[in-house]
GROMACS .gro file of C-alpha atoms in nm:
model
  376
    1UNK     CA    1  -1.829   1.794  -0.364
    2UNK     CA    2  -1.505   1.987  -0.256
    3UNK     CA    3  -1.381   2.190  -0.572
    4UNK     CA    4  -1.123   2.022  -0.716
    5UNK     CA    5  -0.991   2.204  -1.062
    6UNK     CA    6  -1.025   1.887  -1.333
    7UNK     CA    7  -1.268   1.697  -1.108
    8UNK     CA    8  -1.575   1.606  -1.293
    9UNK     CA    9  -1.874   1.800  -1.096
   10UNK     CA   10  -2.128   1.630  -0.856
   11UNK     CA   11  -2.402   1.431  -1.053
   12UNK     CA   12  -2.236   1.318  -1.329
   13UNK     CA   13  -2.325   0.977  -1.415
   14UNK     CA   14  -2.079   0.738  -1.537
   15UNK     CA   15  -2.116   0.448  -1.781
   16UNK     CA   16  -2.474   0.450  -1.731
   17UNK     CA   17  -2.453   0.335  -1.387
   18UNK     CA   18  -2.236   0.555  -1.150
   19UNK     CA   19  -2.386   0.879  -1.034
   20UNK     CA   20  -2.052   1.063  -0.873
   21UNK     CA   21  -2.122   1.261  -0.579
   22UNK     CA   22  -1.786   1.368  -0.383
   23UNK     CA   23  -1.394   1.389  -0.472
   24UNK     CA   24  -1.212   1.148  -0.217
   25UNK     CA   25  -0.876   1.245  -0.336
   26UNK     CA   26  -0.620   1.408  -0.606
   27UNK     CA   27  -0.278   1.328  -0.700
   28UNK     CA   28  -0.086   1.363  -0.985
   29UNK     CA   29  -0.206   1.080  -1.150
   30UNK     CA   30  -0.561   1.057  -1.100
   31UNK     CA   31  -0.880   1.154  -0.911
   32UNK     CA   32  -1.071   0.925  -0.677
   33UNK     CA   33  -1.449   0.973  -0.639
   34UNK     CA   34  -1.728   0.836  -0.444
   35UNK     CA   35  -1.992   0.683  -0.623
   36UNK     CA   36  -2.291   0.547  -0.614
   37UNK     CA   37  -2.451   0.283  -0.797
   38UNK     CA   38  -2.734   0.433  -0.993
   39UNK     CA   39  -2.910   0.095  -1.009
   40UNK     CA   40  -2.888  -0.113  -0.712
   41UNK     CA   41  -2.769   0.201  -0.431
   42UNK     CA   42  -2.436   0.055  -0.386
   43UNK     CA   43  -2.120   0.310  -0.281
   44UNK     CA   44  -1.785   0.279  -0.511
   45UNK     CA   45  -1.482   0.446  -0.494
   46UNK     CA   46  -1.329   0.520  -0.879
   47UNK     CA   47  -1.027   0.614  -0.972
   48UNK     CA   48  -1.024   0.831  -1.261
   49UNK     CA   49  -0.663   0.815  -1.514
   50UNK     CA   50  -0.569   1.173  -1.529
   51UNK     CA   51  -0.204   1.229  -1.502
   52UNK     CA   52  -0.184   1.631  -1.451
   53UNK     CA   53   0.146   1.706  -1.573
   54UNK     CA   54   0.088   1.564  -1.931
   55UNK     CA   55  -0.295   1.554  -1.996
   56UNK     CA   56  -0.628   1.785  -1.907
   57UNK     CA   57  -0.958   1.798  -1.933
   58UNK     CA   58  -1.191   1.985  -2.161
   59UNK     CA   59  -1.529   1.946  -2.080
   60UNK     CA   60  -1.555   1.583  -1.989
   61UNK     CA   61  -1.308   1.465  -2.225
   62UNK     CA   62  -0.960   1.422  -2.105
   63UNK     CA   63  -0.687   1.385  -2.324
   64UNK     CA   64  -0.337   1.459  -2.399
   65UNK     CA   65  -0.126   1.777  -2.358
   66UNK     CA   66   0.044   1.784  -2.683
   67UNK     CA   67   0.117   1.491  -2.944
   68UNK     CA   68   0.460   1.476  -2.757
   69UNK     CA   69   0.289   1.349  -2.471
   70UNK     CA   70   0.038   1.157  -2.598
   71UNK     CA   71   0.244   0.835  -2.639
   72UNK     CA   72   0.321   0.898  -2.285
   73UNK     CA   73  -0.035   0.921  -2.183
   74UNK     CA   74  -0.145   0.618  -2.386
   75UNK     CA   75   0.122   0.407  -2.236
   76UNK     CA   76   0.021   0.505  -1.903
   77UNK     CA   77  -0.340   0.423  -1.940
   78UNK     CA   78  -0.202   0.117  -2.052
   79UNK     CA   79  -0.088   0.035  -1.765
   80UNK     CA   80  -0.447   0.153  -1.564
   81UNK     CA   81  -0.590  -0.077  -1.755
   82UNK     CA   82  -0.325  -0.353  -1.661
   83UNK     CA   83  -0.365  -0.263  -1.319
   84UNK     CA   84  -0.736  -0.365  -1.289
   85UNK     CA   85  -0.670  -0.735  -1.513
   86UNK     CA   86  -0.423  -0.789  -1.224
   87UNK     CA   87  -0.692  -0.694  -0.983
   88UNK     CA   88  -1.005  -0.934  -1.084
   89UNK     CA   89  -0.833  -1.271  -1.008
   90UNK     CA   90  -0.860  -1.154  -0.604
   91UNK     CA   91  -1.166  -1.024  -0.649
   92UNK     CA   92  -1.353  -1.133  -0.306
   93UNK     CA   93  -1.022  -1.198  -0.090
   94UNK     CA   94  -1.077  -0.996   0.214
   95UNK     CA   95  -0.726  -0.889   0.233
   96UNK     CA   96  -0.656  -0.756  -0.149
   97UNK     CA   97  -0.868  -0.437  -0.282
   98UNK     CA   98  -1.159  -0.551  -0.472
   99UNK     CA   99  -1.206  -0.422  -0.810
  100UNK     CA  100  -1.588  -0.462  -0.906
  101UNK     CA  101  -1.586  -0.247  -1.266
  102UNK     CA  102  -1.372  -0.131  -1.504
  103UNK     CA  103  -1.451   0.072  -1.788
  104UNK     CA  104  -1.344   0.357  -2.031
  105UNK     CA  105  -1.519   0.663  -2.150
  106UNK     CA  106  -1.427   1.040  -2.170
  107UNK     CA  107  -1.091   0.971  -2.365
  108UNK     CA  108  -0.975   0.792  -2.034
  109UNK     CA  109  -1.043   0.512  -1.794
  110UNK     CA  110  -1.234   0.439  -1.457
  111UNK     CA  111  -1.111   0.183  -1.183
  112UNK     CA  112  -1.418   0.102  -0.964
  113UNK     CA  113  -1.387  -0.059  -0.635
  114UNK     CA  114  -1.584  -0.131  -0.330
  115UNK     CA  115  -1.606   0.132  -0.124
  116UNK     CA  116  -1.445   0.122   0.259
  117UNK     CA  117  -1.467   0.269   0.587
  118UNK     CA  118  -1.157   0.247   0.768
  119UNK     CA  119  -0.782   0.390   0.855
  120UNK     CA  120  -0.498   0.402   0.635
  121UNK     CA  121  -0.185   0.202   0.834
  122UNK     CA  122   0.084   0.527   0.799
  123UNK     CA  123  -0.221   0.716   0.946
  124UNK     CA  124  -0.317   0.440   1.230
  125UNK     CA  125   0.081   0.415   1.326
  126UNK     CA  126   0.142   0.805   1.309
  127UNK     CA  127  -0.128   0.849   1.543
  128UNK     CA  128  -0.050   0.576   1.808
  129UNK     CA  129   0.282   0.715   1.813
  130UNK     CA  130   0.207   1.079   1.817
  131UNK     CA  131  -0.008   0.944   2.146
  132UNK     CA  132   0.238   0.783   2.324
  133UNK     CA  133   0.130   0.450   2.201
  134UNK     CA  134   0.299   0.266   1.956
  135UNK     CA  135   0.228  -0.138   1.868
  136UNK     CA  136   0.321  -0.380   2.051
  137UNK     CA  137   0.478  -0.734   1.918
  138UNK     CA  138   0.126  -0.901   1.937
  139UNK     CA  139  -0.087  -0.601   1.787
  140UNK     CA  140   0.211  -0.590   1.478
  141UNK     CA  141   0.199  -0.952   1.380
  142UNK     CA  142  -0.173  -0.955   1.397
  143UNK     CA  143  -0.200  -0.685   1.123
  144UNK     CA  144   0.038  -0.876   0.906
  145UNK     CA  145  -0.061  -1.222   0.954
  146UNK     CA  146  -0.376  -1.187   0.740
  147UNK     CA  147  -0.196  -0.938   0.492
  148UNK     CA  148   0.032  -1.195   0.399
  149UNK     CA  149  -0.200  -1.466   0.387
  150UNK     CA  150  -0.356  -1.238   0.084
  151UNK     CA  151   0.007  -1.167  -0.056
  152UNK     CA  152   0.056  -1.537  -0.066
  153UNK     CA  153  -0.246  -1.539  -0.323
  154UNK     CA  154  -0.113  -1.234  -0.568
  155UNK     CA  155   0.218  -1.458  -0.556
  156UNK     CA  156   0.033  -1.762  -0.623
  157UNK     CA  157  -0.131  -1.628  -0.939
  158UNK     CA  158   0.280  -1.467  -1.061
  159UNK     CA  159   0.208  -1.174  -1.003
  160UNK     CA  160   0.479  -0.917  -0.766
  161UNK     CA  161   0.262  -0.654  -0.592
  162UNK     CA  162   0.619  -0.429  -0.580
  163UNK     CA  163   0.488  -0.138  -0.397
  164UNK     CA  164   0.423  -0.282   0.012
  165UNK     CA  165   0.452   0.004   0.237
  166UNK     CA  166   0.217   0.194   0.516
  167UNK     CA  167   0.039   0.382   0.300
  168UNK     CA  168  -0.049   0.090   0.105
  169UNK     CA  169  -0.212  -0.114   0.310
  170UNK     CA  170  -0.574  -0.020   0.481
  171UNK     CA  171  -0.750  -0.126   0.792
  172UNK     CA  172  -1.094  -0.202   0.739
  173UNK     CA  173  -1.298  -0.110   1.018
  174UNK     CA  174  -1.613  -0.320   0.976
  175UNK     CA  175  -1.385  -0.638   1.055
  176UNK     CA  176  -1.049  -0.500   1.123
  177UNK     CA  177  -0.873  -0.686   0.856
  178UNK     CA  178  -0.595  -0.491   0.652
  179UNK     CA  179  -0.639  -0.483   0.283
  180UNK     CA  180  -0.359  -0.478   0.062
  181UNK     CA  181  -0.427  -0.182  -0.193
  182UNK     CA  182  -0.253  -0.028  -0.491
  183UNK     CA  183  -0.127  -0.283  -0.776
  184UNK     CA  184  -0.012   0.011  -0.981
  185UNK     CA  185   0.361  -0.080  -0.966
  186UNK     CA  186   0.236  -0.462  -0.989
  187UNK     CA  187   0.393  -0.720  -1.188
  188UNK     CA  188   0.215  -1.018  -1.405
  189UNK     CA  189   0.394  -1.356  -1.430
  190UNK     CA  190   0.734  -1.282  -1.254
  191UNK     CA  191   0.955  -1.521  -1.365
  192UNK     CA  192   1.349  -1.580  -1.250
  193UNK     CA  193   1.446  -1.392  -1.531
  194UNK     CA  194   1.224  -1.069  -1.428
  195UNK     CA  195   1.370  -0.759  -1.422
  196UNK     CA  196   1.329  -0.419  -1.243
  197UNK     CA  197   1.361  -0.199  -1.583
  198UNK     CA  198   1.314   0.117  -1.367
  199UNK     CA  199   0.995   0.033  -1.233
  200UNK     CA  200   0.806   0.251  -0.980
  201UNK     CA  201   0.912   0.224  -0.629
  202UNK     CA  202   0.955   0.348  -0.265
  203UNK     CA  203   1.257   0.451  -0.108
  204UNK     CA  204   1.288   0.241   0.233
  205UNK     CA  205   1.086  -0.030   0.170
  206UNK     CA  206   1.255  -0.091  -0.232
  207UNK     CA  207   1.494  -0.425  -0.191
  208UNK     CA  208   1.846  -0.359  -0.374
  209UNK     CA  209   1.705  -0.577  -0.632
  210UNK     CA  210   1.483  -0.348  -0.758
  211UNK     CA  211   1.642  -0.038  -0.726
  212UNK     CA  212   1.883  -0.168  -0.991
  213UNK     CA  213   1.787  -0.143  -1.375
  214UNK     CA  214   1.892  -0.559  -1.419
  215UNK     CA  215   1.757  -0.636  -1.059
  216UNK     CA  216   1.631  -0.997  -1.074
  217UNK     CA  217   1.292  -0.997  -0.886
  218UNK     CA  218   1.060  -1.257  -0.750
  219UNK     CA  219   0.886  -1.301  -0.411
  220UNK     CA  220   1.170  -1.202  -0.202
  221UNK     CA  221   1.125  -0.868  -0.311
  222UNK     CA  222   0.809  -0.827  -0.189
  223UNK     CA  223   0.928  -0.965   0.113
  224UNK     CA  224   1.152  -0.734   0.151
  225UNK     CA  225   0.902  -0.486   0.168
  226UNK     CA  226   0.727  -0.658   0.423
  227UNK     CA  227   1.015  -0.687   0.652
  228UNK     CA  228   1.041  -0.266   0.590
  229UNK     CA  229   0.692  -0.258   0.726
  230UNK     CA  230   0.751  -0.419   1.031
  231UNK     CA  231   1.080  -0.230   1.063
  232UNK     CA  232   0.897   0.098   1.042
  233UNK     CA  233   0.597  -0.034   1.260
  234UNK     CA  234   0.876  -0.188   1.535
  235UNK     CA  235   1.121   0.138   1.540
  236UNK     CA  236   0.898   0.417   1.438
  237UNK     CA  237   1.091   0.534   1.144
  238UNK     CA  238   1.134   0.377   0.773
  239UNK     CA  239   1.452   0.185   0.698
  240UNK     CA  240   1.742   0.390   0.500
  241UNK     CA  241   1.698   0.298   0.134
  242UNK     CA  242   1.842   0.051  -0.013
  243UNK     CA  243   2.126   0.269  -0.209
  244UNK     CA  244   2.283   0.393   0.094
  245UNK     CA  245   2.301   0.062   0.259
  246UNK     CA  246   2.459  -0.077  -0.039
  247UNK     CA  247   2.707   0.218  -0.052
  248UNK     CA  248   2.774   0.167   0.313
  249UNK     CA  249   2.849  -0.201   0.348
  250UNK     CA  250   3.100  -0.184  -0.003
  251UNK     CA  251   3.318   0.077   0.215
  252UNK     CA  252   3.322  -0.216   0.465
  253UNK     CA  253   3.080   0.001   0.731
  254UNK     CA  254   2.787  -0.137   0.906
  255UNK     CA  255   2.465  -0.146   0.769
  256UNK     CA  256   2.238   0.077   0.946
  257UNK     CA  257   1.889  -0.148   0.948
  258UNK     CA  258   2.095  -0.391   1.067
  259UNK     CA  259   2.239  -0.185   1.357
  260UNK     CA  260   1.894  -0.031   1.432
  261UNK     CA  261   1.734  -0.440   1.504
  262UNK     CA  262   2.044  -0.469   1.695
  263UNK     CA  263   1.909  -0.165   1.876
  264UNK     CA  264   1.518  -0.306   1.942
  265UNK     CA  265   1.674  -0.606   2.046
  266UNK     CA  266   1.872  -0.480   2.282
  267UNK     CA  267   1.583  -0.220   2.408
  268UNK     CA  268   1.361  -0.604   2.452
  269UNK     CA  269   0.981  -0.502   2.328
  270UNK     CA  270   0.988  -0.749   2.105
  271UNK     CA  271   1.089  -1.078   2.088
  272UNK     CA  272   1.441  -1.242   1.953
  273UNK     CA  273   1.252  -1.457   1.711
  274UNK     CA  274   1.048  -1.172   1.539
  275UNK     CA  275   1.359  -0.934   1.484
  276UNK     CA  276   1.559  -1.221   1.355
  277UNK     CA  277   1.253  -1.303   1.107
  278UNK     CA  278   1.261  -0.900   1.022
  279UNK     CA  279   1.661  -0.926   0.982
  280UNK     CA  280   1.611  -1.265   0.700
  281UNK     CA  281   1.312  -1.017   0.514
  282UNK     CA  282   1.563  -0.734   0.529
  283UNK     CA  283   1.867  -0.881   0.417
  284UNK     CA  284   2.028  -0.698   0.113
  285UNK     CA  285   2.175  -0.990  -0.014
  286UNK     CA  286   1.900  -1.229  -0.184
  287UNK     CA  287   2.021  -1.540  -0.076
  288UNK     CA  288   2.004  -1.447   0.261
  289UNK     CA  289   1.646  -1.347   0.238
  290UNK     CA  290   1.341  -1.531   0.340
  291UNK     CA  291   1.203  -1.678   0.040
  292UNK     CA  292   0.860  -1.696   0.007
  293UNK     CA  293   0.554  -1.565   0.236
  294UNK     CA  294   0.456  -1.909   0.356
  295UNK     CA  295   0.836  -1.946   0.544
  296UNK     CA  296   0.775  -1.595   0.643
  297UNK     CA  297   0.409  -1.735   0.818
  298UNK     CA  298   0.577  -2.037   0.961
  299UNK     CA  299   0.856  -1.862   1.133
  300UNK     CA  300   0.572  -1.590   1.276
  301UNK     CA  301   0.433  -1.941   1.414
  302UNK     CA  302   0.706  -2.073   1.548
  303UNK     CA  303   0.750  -1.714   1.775
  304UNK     CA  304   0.850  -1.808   2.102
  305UNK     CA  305   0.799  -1.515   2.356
  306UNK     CA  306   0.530  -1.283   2.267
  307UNK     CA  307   0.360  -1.507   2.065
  308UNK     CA  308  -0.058  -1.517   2.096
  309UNK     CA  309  -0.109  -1.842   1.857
  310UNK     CA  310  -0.216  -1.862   1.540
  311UNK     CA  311  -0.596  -1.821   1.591
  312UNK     CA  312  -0.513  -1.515   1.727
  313UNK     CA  313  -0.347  -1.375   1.476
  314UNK     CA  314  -0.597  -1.408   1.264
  315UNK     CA  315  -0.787  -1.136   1.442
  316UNK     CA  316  -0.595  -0.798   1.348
  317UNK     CA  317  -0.564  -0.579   1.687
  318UNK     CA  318  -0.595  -0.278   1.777
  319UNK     CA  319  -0.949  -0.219   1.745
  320UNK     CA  320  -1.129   0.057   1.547
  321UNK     CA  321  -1.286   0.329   1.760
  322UNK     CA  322  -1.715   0.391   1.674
  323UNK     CA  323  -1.644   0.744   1.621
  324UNK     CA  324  -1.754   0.988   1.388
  325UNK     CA  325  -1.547   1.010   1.108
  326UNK     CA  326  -1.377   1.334   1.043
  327UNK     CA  327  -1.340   1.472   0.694
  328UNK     CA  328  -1.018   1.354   0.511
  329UNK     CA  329  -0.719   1.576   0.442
  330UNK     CA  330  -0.632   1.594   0.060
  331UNK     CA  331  -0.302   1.487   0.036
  332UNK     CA  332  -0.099   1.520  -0.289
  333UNK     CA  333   0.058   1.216  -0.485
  334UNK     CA  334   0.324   0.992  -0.320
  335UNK     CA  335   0.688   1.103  -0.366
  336UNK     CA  336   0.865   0.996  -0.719
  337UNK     CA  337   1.079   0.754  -0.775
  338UNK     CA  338   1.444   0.809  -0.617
  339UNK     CA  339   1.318   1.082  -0.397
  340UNK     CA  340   1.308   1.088  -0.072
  341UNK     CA  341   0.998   0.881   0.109
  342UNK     CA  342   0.754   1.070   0.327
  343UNK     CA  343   0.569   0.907   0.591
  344UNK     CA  344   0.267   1.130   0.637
  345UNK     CA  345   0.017   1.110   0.936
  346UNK     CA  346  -0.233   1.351   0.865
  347UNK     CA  347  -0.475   1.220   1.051
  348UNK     CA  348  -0.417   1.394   1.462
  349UNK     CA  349  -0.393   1.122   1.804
  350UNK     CA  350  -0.723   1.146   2.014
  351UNK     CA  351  -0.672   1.331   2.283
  352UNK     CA  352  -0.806   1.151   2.552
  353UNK     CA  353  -0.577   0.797   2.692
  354UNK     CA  354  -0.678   0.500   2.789
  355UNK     CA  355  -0.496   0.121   2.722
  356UNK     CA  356  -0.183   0.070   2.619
  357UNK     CA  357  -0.229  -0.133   2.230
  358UNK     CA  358  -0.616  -0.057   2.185
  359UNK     CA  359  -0.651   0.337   2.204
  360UNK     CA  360  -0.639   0.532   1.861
  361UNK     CA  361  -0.718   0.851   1.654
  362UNK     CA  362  -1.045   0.940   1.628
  363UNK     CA  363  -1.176   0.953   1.263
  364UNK     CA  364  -1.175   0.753   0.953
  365UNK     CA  365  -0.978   0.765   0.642
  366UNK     CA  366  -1.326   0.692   0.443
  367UNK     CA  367  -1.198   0.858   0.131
  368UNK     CA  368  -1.084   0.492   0.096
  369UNK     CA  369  -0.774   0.426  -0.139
  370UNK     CA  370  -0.673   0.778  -0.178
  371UNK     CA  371  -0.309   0.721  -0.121
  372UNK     CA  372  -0.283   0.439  -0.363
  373UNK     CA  373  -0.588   0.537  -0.591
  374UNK     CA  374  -0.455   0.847  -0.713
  375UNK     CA  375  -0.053   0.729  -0.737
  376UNK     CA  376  -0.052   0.501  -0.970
   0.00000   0.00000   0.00000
């Protein structure tokens, strides 16, 4: 197990039942391990609640820095505790991360999930594009099909996932079906009167909505999100945050996403239906937004040119390399609120070519969940 400073050490059995062998990840807010099922041999990735900058660890025991920060720490385990309730109604959905266990010991809490062998999306677009080889229409519409087909469940059962971006969303490479992860920033039975109140988010793919401390929220946030994802996906680059487009467009300028699908529509990769389904999920205003995910799937079926058919879709492309995986980079927590998004790519192109749309980096993100494991 790589030494990590508060990680718990190799061998240390949890609840009974989970003998911890490696460290997966470390971020401000928690620690991920691999795991192993003491009983029936079975791998897990946990997510240990350890927020660094106002708890530590004594022994085994974790707890609070001082009693000033101890309502802090108690609210946030709270919250880990919320996350996983909003994480067992979706438990089996192929495209939303499975939580199998949940359970508290050590003064803190554990969030177990299956474990996954795959590629984390900001890794998987950073390294087509470092190689020359970013998605096509087809290969982008294919990833998201499915994905929203599980976001239409989470909205289904009220709940606002509020956190959709790159590094949020996982490629499975047994199947090569993304997997929605991180339910951190999540939100239980959304209603029209729900409100931001200064909620987590990411710069770029945040609607205007939530950005705001009275921001009314509901699906179309999320969809906003999406649309950011295809944006980055489409032009290579996330879309400028919401703030400065607001800024921008009440001085009577342009707004910039906007200008930049004016831009791929004009340079023709992709079709005129897509980008004008990507300008509806990116509209600041609300009422011009698309809606809901399921008129977000009917206008990706209605695509004209560029469009493979829905059975198609439902197979994710570019396919996952057999290669042998190479050991993950440890990557720190996710950038706070109001600061300024990263989009990391840590993982390096293959160096070899090959076909346009189905060659990738070699290696696999297996320490599964470590950008949204340890944010949240």
């Amino acid at each position: 197990m790589t030494d990590y400073k508060n990680a718990l050490p190799p061998g240390t059995v949890l609840d009974n039942r989970y003998r911890l062998e490696a460290v997966l990840g470390a971020g401000g807010f928690g620690i991920v391990y691999r795991a192993s099922q003491t009983h029936l041999g079975t791998q897990h990735a946990i997510k240990e609640y350890l927020p660094q900058e106002i708890a530590l660890r004594e022994g085994t025991t974790v707890h609070a820095l001082s009693s000033k920060s101890g309502e802090d720490y108690q609210e946030g385990l709270a919250r880990f505790l919320s996350e996983a309730r909003q994480l067992v109604p979706f438990a089996g959905h192929p495209n939303i991360v499975n939580c199998t266990d949940f359970f508290e010991a050590n003064g803190t809490a554990y969030l177990v999930m299956q474990y996954e062998d795959g590629l984390a999306l900001d890794e998987l677009a950073a390294a087509r594009e470092q190689n020359g080889e970013p998605f096509e229409e087809d290969e982008i519409v294919g990833l998201m099909y499915p994905l929203l087909r599980g976001l239409q469940v989470v909205h289904e059962a009220n709940v606002l996932h509020r956190d959709i971006k790159l590094g949020n969303i996982f490629i499975r490479r047994a199947d090569e079906q993304p997997v929605l992860l991180d339910f951190g920033a999540a939100k239980q039975e959304f209603s029209k009167h729900s409100k931001s109140r200064g909620a987590p988010y990411t710069p770029g793919y945040a609607a205007p909505e939530q950005v705001e401390e009275e921001g009314q929220l509901g699906p179309w946030t999320d969809i906003h999100a999406v649309g950011a994802v295809f944006y980055r996906l489409m032009a290579g680059e996330v879309p400028i945050k919401s703030e400065s487009r607001t800024m921008r467009l009440l001085r009577g300028q342009a707004d910039p996403v906007q200008q930049g699908l004016d831009k791929l529509e004009g340079e023709g990769r992709f079709s005129t239906s897509l980008i004008k389904a990507v300008r509806a999920c990116l509209a600041v205003e609300v009422k011009d937004r698309v809606p809901s995910v399921m008129e977000l799937l009917l206008n990706l079926d209605s695509r004209g040119q560029g469009s493979t058919g829905r059975e198609q879709l439902a197979k994710p492309e570019p396919h996952i390399p057999e290669t042998p995986p190479k050991k993950p980079e440890v990557r720190s927590a996710p950038p706070e609120p109001h600061s300024k998004p990263a989009e990391t790519g840590s993982m390096q192109a293959s160096a070899d070519g090959g076909s346009r749309g189905r060659k990738m980096a070699a290696g696999a993100v297996v320490a599964v969940f470590i950008l949204g494991l340890v944010s949240t």
